[in-house]
Coordinates of C-alpha atoms in Angstrom, one line a residue:
M1 CA 1.5 41.9 -4.3
S2 CA 1.0 45.5 -3.2
A3 CA 3.1 48.4 -4.5
A4 CA 5.8 49.7 -2.1
F5 CA 6.7 53.3 -1.2
P6 CA 10.1 54.5 -2.2
A7 CA 12.7 53.9 0.5
A8 CA 13.0 57.7 1.3
I9 CA 9.3 57.9 2.1
V10 CA 9.4 54.8 4.3
K11 CA 12.4 56.3 6.1
R12 CA 10.6 59.6 6.6
F13 CA 7.6 57.9 8.0
D14 CA 9.8 55.7 10.3
E15 CA 11.7 58.6 11.6
T16 CA 8.8 61.0 12.2
N17 CA 7.0 60.6 15.5
V18 CA 3.9 62.6 14.7
V19 CA 2.4 63.0 11.2
E20 CA -0.8 64.5 9.9
I21 CA -3.3 62.4 8.2
E22 CA -5.6 64.1 5.7
T23 CA -9.0 62.6 5.0
V24 CA -12.1 63.8 3.1
S25 CA -15.6 63.4 4.5
A26 CA -18.6 62.2 2.5
K27 CA -19.6 65.9 2.0
G28 CA -16.1 66.7 0.6
T29 CA -14.7 68.5 3.6
T30 CA -10.9 67.9 4.1
H31 CA -9.8 67.1 7.7
S32 CA -6.3 66.8 9.1
V33 CA -5.3 65.3 12.4
K34 CA -2.0 64.4 14.1
I35 CA -1.4 60.7 14.6
W36 CA 1.4 58.2 15.1
I37 CA 2.8 56.1 12.3
V38 CA 5.0 53.0 12.4
V39 CA 6.8 51.0 9.8
V40 CA 6.7 47.2 9.9
D41 CA 8.8 45.3 7.3
E42 CA 9.1 48.5 5.2
V43 CA 5.3 49.0 5.2
P44 CA 3.7 52.0 7.0
Y45 CA 0.8 51.3 9.4
V46 CA -1.5 53.6 11.4
R47 CA -4.0 52.8 14.1
S48 CA -6.9 54.8 15.6
V49 CA -6.5 55.6 19.3
R50 CA -10.3 56.3 19.3
G51 CA -11.0 52.9 17.8
P52 CA -13.6 52.6 15.0
K53 CA -15.2 55.9 16.2
G54 CA -12.2 57.9 15.1
R55 CA -13.2 60.3 12.3
W56 CA -10.0 60.0 10.3
Y57 CA -10.2 56.3 10.5
R58 CA -13.8 56.2 9.2
E59 CA -13.1 58.7 6.5
L60 CA -9.9 57.1 5.4
L61 CA -11.5 53.6 5.0
A62 CA -14.7 54.9 3.4
R63 CA -12.7 56.6 0.6
G64 CA -9.8 54.2 0.7
E65 CA -7.4 57.0 0.2
G66 CA -6.0 60.1 1.9
A67 CA -2.6 61.7 2.5
V68 CA 0.1 61.7 5.2
V69 CA 2.1 64.8 5.8
A70 CA 5.5 64.0 7.4
R71 CA 8.2 66.7 7.9
G72 CA 6.3 69.0 5.6
T73 CA 6.0 66.6 2.7
R74 CA 2.6 65.3 1.6
T75 CA 2.3 61.8 0.4
A76 CA -0.9 60.4 -1.1
V77 CA -1.8 57.0 0.3
K78 CA -4.3 54.2 -0.2
A79 CA -5.6 52.6 3.0
K80 CA -6.3 48.9 3.6
H81 CA -7.8 47.7 6.8
D82 CA -5.5 44.9 8.0
S83 CA -6.9 42.7 10.8
T84 CA -4.4 39.9 10.3
K85 CA -2.5 38.8 13.4
A86 CA 0.8 39.6 11.7
A87 CA -0.3 43.2 11.0
I88 CA -1.8 43.8 14.5
D89 CA 1.1 42.2 16.4
G90 CA 3.7 43.9 14.2
T91 CA 2.1 47.3 14.5
S92 CA 1.8 46.9 18.3
D93 CA 5.5 45.8 18.6
A94 CA 6.6 48.8 16.4
L95 CA 4.5 51.2 18.5
R96 CA 6.1 49.8 21.7
R97 CA 9.6 50.4 20.2
K98 CA 9.0 53.8 18.7
Y99 CA 6.9 55.3 21.4
K100 CA 8.4 53.4 24.4
T101 CA 8.6 56.6 26.6
S102 CA 5.0 57.7 25.9
G103 CA 3.4 56.0 28.9
A104 CA -0.4 56.3 28.9
S105 CA -0.6 57.4 25.3
L106 CA 1.2 54.2 24.2
A107 CA -1.1 52.1 26.4
S108 CA -4.1 53.7 24.6
M109 CA -2.8 52.5 21.3
L110 CA -2.5 48.9 22.6
R111 CA -6.0 48.5 24.0
A112 CA -7.9 45.5 22.8
D113 CA -10.7 47.7 21.4
V114 CA -8.4 49.6 19.0
L115 CA -6.3 46.7 17.7
D116 CA -8.8 46.1 14.8
T117 CA -8.3 49.6 13.5
T118 CA -4.8 48.8 12.2
V119 CA -4.5 50.2 8.7
R120 CA -1.8 49.4 6.1
L121 CA -0.8 52.3 3.9
E122 CA 0.2 51.9 0.3
P123 CA 1.1 54.4 -2.5
A124 CA -1.8 56.0 -4.2

């Protein structure tokens, strides 16, 4: 079984609409980009709107770790690609609930070509 984030961190992720994800390239350059985050059954998930071409997505999975900055607090994370039906459907449902007024941006996160970029975040 995977380790869980403390409840306060899960709550912060759940209540923050836009977070920054920090990743490091193969050359050692740190990148930070704003993304959406959702919580499914007390587990945070992220998804790449650019699909597998998204830089943060590629860097996060290549290293297996990064950080999420939510409300000014940085949290180190481990990343696990999760292509299970439960993770994809749960993340999609959570995105629909959390970002229901986001129109085209929400639709972009639910396209078939990005569903397989669902990433489970765990404590580092």
